[in-house]
């Protein structure tokens, strides 16, 4: 048992959670030590900490996942304790044990508890023994493909194939038909092996439209255990949480107490100490089943803090120092409702492809009853090395309806320019009538057409904004009114937005009547005419009416590759508008014969031999970026020639391979 005052705290993490831990530690008078990779030398957590220590190159395996480097950093900086945050080594039993062996406090549970709950197969067995409901399935030692297929066919479909180690949705596959099974098992095993170094799997019966509900538990070294209500995390895409809230809407008090009691039983079954989360699937009939236990603080912990008025980081530190829990179960009374959304560097209109780039502007004018945990500042470089989560937006209200209103207001007052993100997508979800009506379940996004491609509705507004801003800049006029009054002829230019080309014709002959005309057409399509009025411009915003509807664009302009670019945000959705060079070759002239990197990343594997014949749609290689694996497919049939090697780091736009059509090879 630890019984020591912590005065120097090393944070074995990065990003918004590192900044979050620093904030509480500073309030407690504790000196903080940031660790950073070479890619994170200028990161916000490094700027905010009292001290910092470089632990290695950009690759996480050589820095944030390097146990020896972190132990050395803790020793060199004389740290009393290490806080692992979440992700990285937060649920690594070997890391917890290494710290214990070096007499450094690990702010988390014991290595034994981490090892037990981190292995889903062992954890499920332990829960069955403790009398906690679990889903029917297979969690045995025989991991042979044929045996797993046999077990699954015996269970019947649908089933869930799950990695026995790790979490975060990786190594999980939903299988609805027998002919999908072998491929799903092999794919899940490969992803689990790459992500966690353990390819073992388990099979579970899949529920139809369940809810994902989790309970926050806390235990001290004196044997006291409490739970701090539950959170609903049902809004998920690819098994990754998107929206979280507390308390879970629509749950009766009997179910709420039963969930809390089961969570405490799970914690007590492994002599748990510290913060943990017990996750359940809740069926439509009100029955719930143990899913897993996360032996760390959760990304969504702020909604629990908002509802219970506590600081869970401060609780973690107190427990690590050997103090009793700050509150007993009877003293923990929830108040109001809270929601959280996760701001990611991703492009919802391109199947949520991770995005990289330099932040041109970050503004988050904090609204009442809201909070933002983030890692952003103007000039920050979002790289391909780490997880794409950039920030969390949290809002509280006396009721769920009030919390939703505060959340949407905060989203509307948050601007991120220079890198693609999902802010508008998040706004669409939380403002959806079904979400407002509490009709949440794990298939919510798929049911409402929000699971794969999300097309922002403000693209015409973005083209208007880009045309107006470009016209003003090219005429060097101090005001848009002066510029437009001197427009003697229509201006026509081509813009590229979200990989689409648009022809825009700006005509101000009617400006004296208080309106101008803008014709917009996708290349090769018929133009649509828009009337633009009520134009006002500031250094950061352009406001106007388009066909009598109000529009507001946050903007900034840059020059990239000798072309004018405008970073725009409308309705929370980001747009990059670029003037098309009329002398450049047609964008489609060589697209069918080249496969280019959609973003910065690393070539993980070449799947075909160089020079072999492939068919259109065949996967040529796997590119990894921001902890995601992306298959790069052939755009036509022919003979492949690779321009990259396995393990190579490539930049966005880099030509990975070319395809020579079969008829050309034959000639």
XYZ file of C-alpha atoms in Angstrom:
667
model
C 0.000 0.000 0.000
C 1.272 3.437 -0.969
C 1.156 6.166 1.655
C 3.245 8.915 0.155
C 2.617 12.505 -0.826
C 3.090 13.003 -4.572
C 5.013 16.187 -5.355
C 6.452 15.386 -8.810
C 4.198 13.761 -11.403
C 5.354 12.438 -14.772
C 2.599 12.164 -17.408
C 3.188 9.224 -19.724
C 0.897 10.516 -22.434
C 0.301 13.409 -24.820
C -2.461 15.551 -26.297
C -5.567 16.753 -24.540
C -5.434 14.205 -21.705
C -1.892 15.285 -20.780
C -3.068 18.910 -20.676
C -6.078 17.843 -18.607
C -3.870 16.085 -16.029
C -1.522 19.084 -15.839
C -4.473 21.345 -15.016
C -5.499 19.343 -11.954
C -1.923 18.700 -10.796
C -1.216 22.441 -10.868
C -4.308 23.069 -8.703
C -2.970 20.505 -6.213
C 0.469 22.117 -6.125
C 2.138 19.165 -7.843
C 5.031 19.722 -10.273
C 4.366 18.155 -13.659
C 6.798 16.526 -16.074
C 5.773 16.089 -19.711
C 7.324 13.420 -21.878
C 7.398 13.946 -25.612
C 8.549 12.357 -28.831
C 10.607 14.259 -31.378
C 7.377 14.930 -33.296
C 5.809 16.541 -30.203
C 8.601 18.917 -29.168
C 6.317 21.948 -29.550
C 3.102 20.276 -28.346
C 0.776 22.068 -25.939
C 1.328 19.618 -23.075
C 5.074 20.268 -23.342
C 4.457 24.025 -23.176
C 2.169 23.722 -20.144
C 4.189 21.331 -17.963
C 6.761 22.516 -15.441
C 9.427 20.281 -16.990
C 9.708 18.131 -20.116
C 11.746 15.137 -21.221
C 12.267 13.731 -24.728
C 11.704 9.960 -24.833
C 12.493 9.124 -28.448
C 11.584 9.373 -32.135
C 8.112 10.092 -33.507
C 7.012 6.464 -33.802
C 4.968 5.570 -30.706
C 6.724 2.210 -30.356
C 9.996 4.078 -29.871
C 8.620 6.752 -27.539
C 5.212 6.705 -25.844
C 5.087 2.888 -25.868
C 8.730 2.439 -24.850
C 8.607 1.230 -21.244
C 12.373 1.437 -20.706
C 12.469 5.034 -21.979
C 9.599 6.046 -19.691
C 11.169 4.405 -16.635
C 14.418 6.221 -17.384
C 12.529 9.513 -17.785
C 10.809 9.016 -14.410
C 14.125 8.252 -12.735
C 16.035 11.090 -14.374
C 13.353 13.649 -13.436
C 12.913 12.254 -9.879
C 9.200 11.642 -10.401
C 7.272 10.258 -7.419
C 4.488 8.943 -9.632
C 3.424 8.378 -13.237
C -0.046 9.070 -14.637
C -0.653 7.073 -17.834
C -3.745 8.952 -19.061
C -5.618 6.677 -21.481
C -4.425 4.790 -24.512
C -0.722 3.985 -24.929
C 0.462 2.137 -21.775
C -2.475 2.970 -19.504
C -3.665 -0.670 -19.499
C -0.276 -2.334 -19.799
C 0.425 -4.649 -16.883
C 4.152 -4.805 -17.678
C 4.397 -1.009 -17.407
C 2.599 -0.957 -14.051
C 4.866 -3.709 -12.768
C 8.034 -2.004 -14.034
C 7.097 1.163 -12.144
C 6.388 -0.831 -8.992
C 9.735 -2.606 -9.319
C 11.438 0.804 -9.437
C 9.490 2.161 -6.450
C 7.545 4.662 -8.594
C 3.819 5.053 -7.948
C 1.586 4.047 -10.870
C -1.624 6.064 -10.824
C -3.852 3.155 -11.676
C -4.713 -0.369 -10.529
C -2.308 -3.206 -9.817
C -0.546 -5.055 -12.605
C -2.565 -8.152 -11.645
C -5.915 -6.368 -12.083
C -4.813 -4.884 -15.401
C -3.677 -8.290 -16.676
C -6.934 -9.958 -15.664
C -9.327 -7.365 -17.060
C -7.175 -6.659 -20.106
C -7.654 -10.233 -21.266
C -11.299 -10.366 -22.321
C -11.330 -14.155 -22.213
C -10.072 -14.310 -18.612
C -12.227 -11.339 -17.599
C -15.360 -12.996 -18.938
C -14.598 -16.167 -16.988
C -14.069 -14.090 -13.825
C -17.390 -12.302 -14.329
C -19.246 -15.587 -14.809
C -17.733 -16.826 -11.538
C -18.802 -13.578 -9.830
C -22.383 -14.067 -11.017
C -22.464 -11.120 -13.427
C -24.544 -11.654 -16.603
C -22.474 -12.230 -19.752
C -23.318 -12.862 -23.392
C -23.289 -16.433 -24.643
C -20.208 -17.209 -26.684
C -16.846 -18.923 -26.929
C -13.758 -17.818 -25.000
C -11.701 -21.010 -24.962
C -8.021 -21.678 -25.559
C -8.422 -23.384 -28.933
C -7.822 -20.529 -31.384
C -7.627 -22.657 -34.536
C -9.608 -21.130 -37.410
C -11.639 -24.269 -38.062
C -12.535 -24.576 -34.373
C -13.648 -20.936 -34.177
C -15.759 -21.383 -37.313
C -17.347 -24.500 -35.810
C -18.126 -22.684 -32.537
C -19.648 -19.758 -34.395
C -21.844 -21.964 -36.566
C -23.059 -23.746 -33.442
C -23.933 -20.409 -31.791
C -25.753 -19.039 -34.832
C -25.664 -15.553 -36.287
C -25.244 -12.640 -35.820
C -22.088 -12.905 -33.725
C -19.296 -10.550 -32.715
C -15.660 -11.535 -33.255
C -13.545 -9.704 -30.658
C -9.874 -9.363 -29.797
C -9.158 -10.922 -26.405
C -6.654 -8.149 -25.615
C -6.958 -4.388 -25.974
C -10.024 -2.349 -26.826
C -11.080 0.819 -28.601
C -13.008 -1.125 -31.240
C -9.890 -2.675 -32.769
C -10.014 -6.351 -33.603
C -13.833 -6.354 -33.612
C -15.996 -7.619 -36.463
C -19.768 -8.087 -36.673
C -20.622 -11.209 -38.665
C -24.186 -11.679 -39.886
C -23.718 -14.616 -42.284
C -21.567 -17.753 -42.272
C -19.845 -16.884 -45.559
C -18.346 -13.757 -43.905
C -16.919 -15.631 -40.950
C -13.454 -16.861 -42.019
C -12.499 -13.489 -43.517
C -13.740 -11.670 -40.396
C -11.758 -13.941 -38.071
C -8.557 -13.554 -40.092
C -9.013 -9.780 -40.361
C -9.768 -9.357 -36.646
C -6.826 -11.576 -35.685
C -4.422 -9.600 -37.881
C -5.627 -6.240 -36.548
C -5.461 -7.470 -32.938
C -1.943 -8.814 -33.420
C -0.764 -5.514 -34.908
C -2.527 -3.361 -32.316
C -1.963 -5.351 -29.115
C 0.667 -7.977 -29.925
C -1.956 -10.644 -29.196
C -4.090 -12.251 -31.912
C -6.321 -14.305 -29.606
C -10.052 -13.906 -30.169
C -13.372 -14.620 -28.533
C -16.851 -14.976 -30.013
C -20.051 -13.551 -28.559
C -23.687 -13.502 -29.519
C -24.492 -10.120 -31.055
C -27.528 -8.214 -29.830
C -29.841 -6.311 -32.171
C -29.808 -2.564 -31.512
C -28.356 -2.732 -27.977
C -27.266 0.261 -25.963
C -23.705 0.626 -24.720
C -23.884 1.715 -21.084
C -20.876 1.942 -18.777
C -20.491 2.543 -15.046
C -17.716 4.653 -13.513
C -16.303 2.938 -10.456
C -13.634 4.027 -7.965
C -11.842 2.102 -5.258
C -9.221 3.105 -2.694
C -6.474 1.116 -0.971
C -8.546 0.855 2.206
C -11.231 -1.346 0.654
C -13.814 1.361 -0.087
C -15.572 1.127 -3.461
C -18.160 3.423 -5.042
C -19.786 3.962 -8.406
C -20.474 7.382 -9.916
C -23.505 6.696 -12.036
C -23.549 5.497 -15.608
C -22.814 6.917 -19.053
C -24.475 6.112 -22.355
C -21.917 5.648 -25.151
C -24.208 4.092 -27.750
C -23.463 6.543 -30.568
C -20.555 4.728 -32.205
C -18.946 4.402 -35.610
C -16.741 1.377 -36.297
C -17.083 0.529 -32.583
C -15.516 3.905 -31.701
C -17.493 6.200 -29.415
C -18.608 9.504 -30.946
C -21.051 10.986 -28.388
C -21.282 10.216 -24.666
C -23.702 11.390 -22.002
C -24.524 11.023 -18.332
C -26.791 9.858 -16.957
C -27.964 7.356 -19.579
C -31.357 8.604 -20.815
C -34.475 6.513 -20.330
C -33.086 4.075 -17.756
C -35.311 3.365 -14.744
C -33.958 3.498 -11.208
C -34.110 -0.268 -10.724
C -31.891 -0.895 -13.754
C -29.569 1.938 -12.734
C -29.002 0.433 -9.278
C -28.545 -3.055 -10.744
C -25.902 -1.758 -13.174
C -24.038 0.002 -10.370
C -24.157 -3.067 -8.126
C -22.844 -5.318 -10.914
C -20.032 -2.865 -11.627
C -18.993 -2.831 -7.951
C -19.062 -6.620 -7.903
C -16.768 -6.665 -10.967
C -14.306 -4.311 -9.268
C -14.319 -6.232 -6.010
C -13.762 -9.548 -7.818
C -10.245 -8.431 -8.805
C -9.358 -6.340 -5.705
C -9.465 -3.233 -7.854
C -7.878 0.094 -6.838
C -8.316 3.425 -8.627
C -10.563 4.605 -11.446
C -12.172 2.033 -13.700
C -15.097 1.625 -16.038
C -17.290 -1.457 -16.306
C -19.018 -1.604 -19.676
C -22.316 -3.343 -20.416
C -24.591 -3.981 -23.351
C -28.205 -3.152 -22.497
C -30.850 -5.050 -24.479
C -34.236 -3.641 -25.447
C -35.883 -5.856 -22.806
C -33.896 -4.136 -20.034
C -31.446 -7.000 -19.452
C -27.755 -6.121 -19.441
C -24.579 -8.113 -20.066
C -20.951 -7.545 -19.062
C -18.895 -6.369 -22.015
C -15.466 -5.475 -20.611
C -13.727 -3.488 -17.899
C -11.382 -0.653 -18.762
C -8.731 -0.356 -16.065
C -8.092 3.353 -16.560
C -9.713 6.735 -16.812
C -12.033 6.994 -19.833
C -12.027 9.606 -22.587
C -15.585 10.463 -21.566
C -14.861 11.018 -17.856
C -15.751 14.760 -18.039
C -19.501 14.057 -18.303
C -19.348 12.186 -14.994
C -17.348 15.039 -13.468
C -19.961 17.543 -14.660
C -22.915 15.597 -13.261
C -21.334 14.702 -9.902
C -19.281 17.878 -9.391
C -15.995 16.031 -8.861
C -12.469 15.990 -10.297
C -11.621 12.367 -11.105
C -7.945 13.135 -11.718
C -7.736 14.558 -8.194
C -9.469 11.399 -6.940
C -6.899 9.244 -8.750
C -4.026 11.118 -7.151
C -5.601 10.943 -3.687
C -6.110 7.181 -3.984
C -2.537 6.712 -5.243
C -1.299 8.563 -2.134
C -3.136 6.088 0.097
C -5.964 8.419 1.073
C -9.590 7.272 1.394
C -12.089 8.087 -1.346
C -13.188 11.738 -1.098
C -16.879 10.743 -0.944
C -18.961 7.781 0.169
C -21.712 6.241 -1.954
C -24.463 8.079 -0.089
C -22.707 11.408 -0.696
C -22.651 10.899 -4.477
C -25.798 12.469 -5.894
C -26.055 13.263 -9.607
C -27.163 16.719 -10.679
C -28.418 17.529 -14.171
C -27.224 16.108 -17.462
C -23.986 16.311 -19.462
C -22.921 15.435 -23.013
C -19.558 15.141 -24.745
C -18.515 14.978 -28.387
C -15.070 14.097 -29.727
C -13.463 16.467 -32.226
C -11.395 14.417 -34.673
C -9.053 15.305 -37.512
C -10.989 13.368 -40.125
C -13.002 13.965 -43.281
C -16.595 12.699 -42.898
C -17.260 13.255 -46.634
C -14.395 10.879 -47.538
C -15.334 7.922 -45.360
C -13.823 9.629 -42.306
C -10.295 9.512 -43.664
C -7.850 10.894 -41.043
C -6.557 14.371 -41.847
C -3.202 16.042 -41.333
C -2.123 19.664 -41.630
C -1.185 22.813 -39.772
C -3.798 24.599 -37.684
C -4.362 28.003 -39.274
C -6.804 29.152 -36.585
C -8.223 27.657 -33.409
C -10.903 29.629 -31.587
C -13.154 28.214 -28.903
C -15.081 31.045 -27.303
C -16.240 29.272 -24.161
C -19.995 29.462 -23.573
C -21.774 29.126 -20.202
C -22.002 25.578 -18.800
C -19.432 24.209 -21.251
C -15.877 22.946 -21.182
C -13.298 22.090 -23.846
C -10.362 19.753 -23.270
C -7.961 20.199 -26.177
C -4.371 20.189 -27.469
C -4.671 22.903 -30.120
C -3.101 26.270 -30.906
C -2.465 28.313 -34.049
C 0.413 26.729 -35.948
C 0.090 23.291 -34.344
C 0.959 20.533 -36.833
C -1.487 17.636 -36.853
C 0.712 14.747 -37.995
C -0.032 11.192 -39.026
C 1.815 9.674 -36.069
C -0.885 9.551 -33.423
C -4.595 9.252 -32.740
C -6.681 11.833 -34.660
C -8.650 13.024 -31.603
C -7.906 16.727 -31.084
C -10.411 17.896 -28.485
C -13.529 17.110 -26.485
C -16.465 19.484 -26.128
C -18.539 19.010 -22.985
C -21.777 20.719 -21.955
C -23.934 20.538 -18.823
C -27.558 21.479 -18.225
C -30.220 20.989 -15.599
C -32.003 18.785 -18.159
C -30.859 16.829 -21.204
C -32.592 19.353 -23.434
C -30.664 22.227 -21.833
C -27.370 20.329 -22.068
C -28.012 19.714 -25.779
C -28.720 23.404 -26.358
C -25.493 24.384 -24.576
C -23.519 21.783 -26.539
C -24.792 22.981 -29.913
C -24.112 26.594 -28.944
C -20.520 25.697 -28.034
C -20.035 23.834 -31.319
C -21.283 26.923 -33.143
C -18.714 29.061 -31.313
C -15.773 26.758 -32.064
C -13.588 27.293 -35.136
C -10.821 25.071 -36.461
C -9.248 26.079 -39.780
C -6.376 24.486 -41.668
C -7.120 20.820 -41.021
C -10.168 18.720 -41.861
C -12.426 17.809 -38.933
C -15.811 16.405 -37.925
C -17.345 19.339 -36.050
C -20.265 19.767 -38.469
C -20.858 16.014 -38.437
C -21.071 16.067 -34.641
C -23.551 18.932 -34.770
C -25.731 16.981 -37.193
C -25.799 13.973 -34.855
C -26.707 15.790 -31.639
C -29.326 17.912 -33.441
C -30.941 14.865 -35.071
C -34.618 14.413 -34.096
C -34.056 10.770 -33.131
C -31.133 11.704 -30.875
C -33.193 14.456 -29.274
C -35.930 11.864 -28.724
C -33.467 9.590 -26.869
C -33.769 6.831 -29.503
C -30.124 5.819 -29.123
C -28.493 2.444 -29.765
C -25.197 1.197 -31.185
C -26.630 1.092 -34.722
C -27.941 4.678 -34.564
C -25.532 6.180 -37.118
C -26.080 3.392 -39.652
C -29.847 3.539 -39.203
C -29.926 7.252 -39.960
C -27.431 7.237 -42.832
C -24.605 8.798 -40.812
C -22.274 5.823 -40.590
C -20.191 6.047 -43.752
C -20.424 9.110 -45.993
C -21.511 12.477 -44.658
C -22.068 15.217 -47.235
C -22.068 18.749 -45.792
C -24.897 20.900 -47.101
C -22.973 24.190 -47.101
C -20.818 23.606 -50.195
C -22.591 26.306 -52.264
C -22.169 28.742 -49.384
C -18.462 27.856 -49.320
C -18.157 28.591 -53.052
C -19.875 31.958 -52.580
C -17.505 32.804 -49.731
C -14.414 31.747 -51.693
C -15.508 33.727 -54.777
C -16.172 36.877 -52.770
C -12.947 36.633 -50.777
C -10.861 35.969 -53.876
C -12.441 38.826 -55.793
C -11.747 41.222 -52.956
C -8.150 40.060 -52.585
C -7.390 40.178 -56.318
C -8.717 43.729 -56.625
C -6.839 44.985 -53.544
C -9.873 46.907 -52.344
C -10.372 47.772 -48.698
C -14.052 46.846 -48.684
C -16.185 44.387 -50.576
C -18.600 47.163 -51.468
C -15.931 49.208 -53.273
C -14.678 46.126 -55.098
C -18.070 45.008 -56.333
C -19.132 48.480 -57.442
C -16.162 48.529 -59.840
C -16.861 45.106 -61.341
C -17.432 46.002 -65.013
C -17.690 42.445 -66.311
C -18.450 38.986 -64.994
C -15.560 37.022 -63.518
C -15.366 33.291 -64.099
C -13.046 30.975 -62.191
C -12.717 27.317 -61.339
C -12.578 26.188 -57.721
C -11.739 22.836 -56.223
C -13.533 21.911 -53.012
C -13.478 18.432 -51.493
C -11.931 16.967 -54.681
C -14.715 18.373 -56.890
C -14.260 21.055 -59.553
C -16.788 23.891 -59.791
C -17.180 26.658 -62.360
C -18.184 29.906 -60.661
C -19.304 33.040 -62.545
C -19.534 36.183 -60.444
C -21.672 38.976 -61.928
C -22.238 42.255 -60.050
C -24.178 44.156 -62.701
C -27.182 44.147 -60.388
C -25.138 45.308 -57.417
C -26.856 48.671 -57.457
C -30.081 46.799 -56.741
C -28.483 45.353 -53.647
C -27.746 41.889 -55.011
C -25.190 40.133 -57.131
C -25.499 36.930 -59.109
C -23.305 33.875 -58.815
C -23.649 30.940 -61.193
C -22.246 27.660 -59.796
C -21.891 24.387 -61.666
C -19.920 21.220 -61.171
C -17.572 20.756 -64.103
C -19.629 19.449 -67.036
C -22.998 20.074 -65.371
C -25.645 22.768 -65.763
C -25.203 25.893 -63.681
C -27.420 26.868 -60.780
C -28.010 30.565 -60.115
C -27.738 32.164 -56.685
C -28.584 35.637 -55.445
C -26.156 37.044 -52.869
C -27.039 40.002 -50.637
C -26.293 41.545 -47.216
C -22.528 41.047 -47.481
C -20.400 42.072 -44.505
C -16.730 41.290 -43.994
C -14.378 41.304 -40.993
C -10.835 40.032 -40.610
C -12.072 36.574 -39.641
C -15.691 36.271 -40.817
C -17.730 36.791 -43.955
C -21.485 37.093 -43.578
C -24.018 37.126 -46.398
C -27.432 35.934 -47.517
C -27.635 33.334 -50.289
C -31.092 33.079 -51.849
C -32.399 34.905 -48.753
C -30.825 32.415 -46.301
C -28.230 33.658 -43.814
C -24.702 32.278 -44.042
C -21.673 32.858 -41.854
C -18.188 31.766 -42.905
C -15.126 31.759 -40.694
C -12.124 32.033 -42.976
C -8.419 32.533 -43.453
C -6.356 32.554 -46.653
C -2.992 30.989 -47.454
C -0.876 30.367 -50.517
C -0.088 26.708 -51.153
C 1.748 25.397 -54.241
C 1.495 28.851 -55.829
C -2.295 28.735 -55.679
C -4.699 30.680 -53.529
C -6.354 28.600 -50.818
C -9.128 29.604 -48.468
C -9.780 27.650 -45.307
C -13.471 28.028 -44.534
C -15.878 26.772 -41.885
C -19.641 26.979 -42.334
C -22.136 25.222 -40.078
C -19.217 23.569 -38.334
C -18.064 21.966 -41.598
C -14.539 22.705 -42.895
C -13.817 23.443 -46.554
C -10.583 24.092 -48.386
C -11.291 26.088 -51.548
C -8.445 26.189 -54.077
C -8.275 28.028 -57.379
C -7.701 25.610 -60.228
C -4.740 26.470 -62.445
C -6.163 26.722 -65.989
C -2.790 25.643 -67.420
C -2.591 22.499 -65.281
C -3.322 19.126 -66.789
C -6.789 17.784 -66.322
C -7.120 16.157 -62.918
C -8.488 12.992 -64.419
C -5.882 12.530 -67.141
C -3.766 10.095 -65.197
C -6.004 9.225 -62.257
C -6.839 5.819 -63.618
C -3.202 4.795 -63.865
C -1.901 6.126 -60.543
C -2.574 5.248 -56.921
C -1.660 8.142 -54.647
C -1.515 8.381 -50.865
C -4.724 10.007 -49.557
C -2.762 11.330 -46.574
C 0.585 11.138 -44.805
C 1.248 7.620 -43.555
C 3.402 4.511 -43.528
C 3.263 1.653 -46.033
C 2.534 -1.327 -43.780
C 2.364 -4.079 -46.379
C 2.505 -4.628 -50.143
C -0.135 -7.237 -50.917
C 0.809 -8.168 -54.492
C 4.080 -8.789 -56.271
C 5.577 -5.977 -58.314
C 4.745 -6.381 -62.008
C 1.843 -8.768 -61.527
C -1.570 -8.311 -63.110
C -4.368 -6.962 -60.911
C -8.051 -6.276 -61.405
C -9.850 -3.021 -60.718
C -10.777 -2.967 -57.037
C -7.975 -5.277 -55.919
C -6.198 -4.121 -52.749
C -2.584 -3.330 -53.599
C -1.186 -2.247 -50.254
C -2.058 -1.162 -46.730
C -1.301 2.391 -45.585
C -1.342 3.147 -41.858
C -1.987 6.609 -40.446
C -3.302 7.816 -37.083
C -3.721 4.230 -35.841
C -5.931 3.360 -38.829
C -5.167 0.926 -41.613
C -6.350 2.041 -45.070
C -6.454 -0.337 -48.047
C -5.244 1.271 -51.293
C -7.045 -0.275 -54.251
C -6.339 -0.466 -57.990
C -8.460 1.976 -59.997
C -8.281 -0.134 -63.152
C -7.062 -3.504 -64.348
C -3.501 -3.950 -65.524
C 0.059 -4.559 -64.385
C 1.123 -2.903 -61.124
C 4.407 -1.085 -60.581
C 5.111 0.054 -57.014
C 6.883 3.339 -56.313
C 7.101 2.670 -52.562
C 8.496 0.055 -50.227
C 7.149 -1.673 -47.129
C 7.880 0.416 -44.029
C 8.304 3.639 -46.025
C 6.842 6.922 -44.757
C 5.002 8.765 -47.535
C 3.390 12.205 -47.831
C -0.146 12.955 -48.982
C -0.321 12.836 -52.777
C 2.756 10.619 -53.127
C 2.391 8.183 -56.034
C 2.389 4.759 -54.409
C 1.926 2.698 -57.553
C 0.960 2.911 -61.202
C -1.171 0.572 -63.268
C -0.269 -0.093 -66.884
C -3.387 -1.323 -68.715
C -3.146 -4.900 -69.939
C -3.485 -3.963 -73.602
C -0.460 -1.651 -73.291
C 1.609 -4.403 -71.688
C 0.633 -6.794 -74.456
C 1.731 -4.365 -77.161
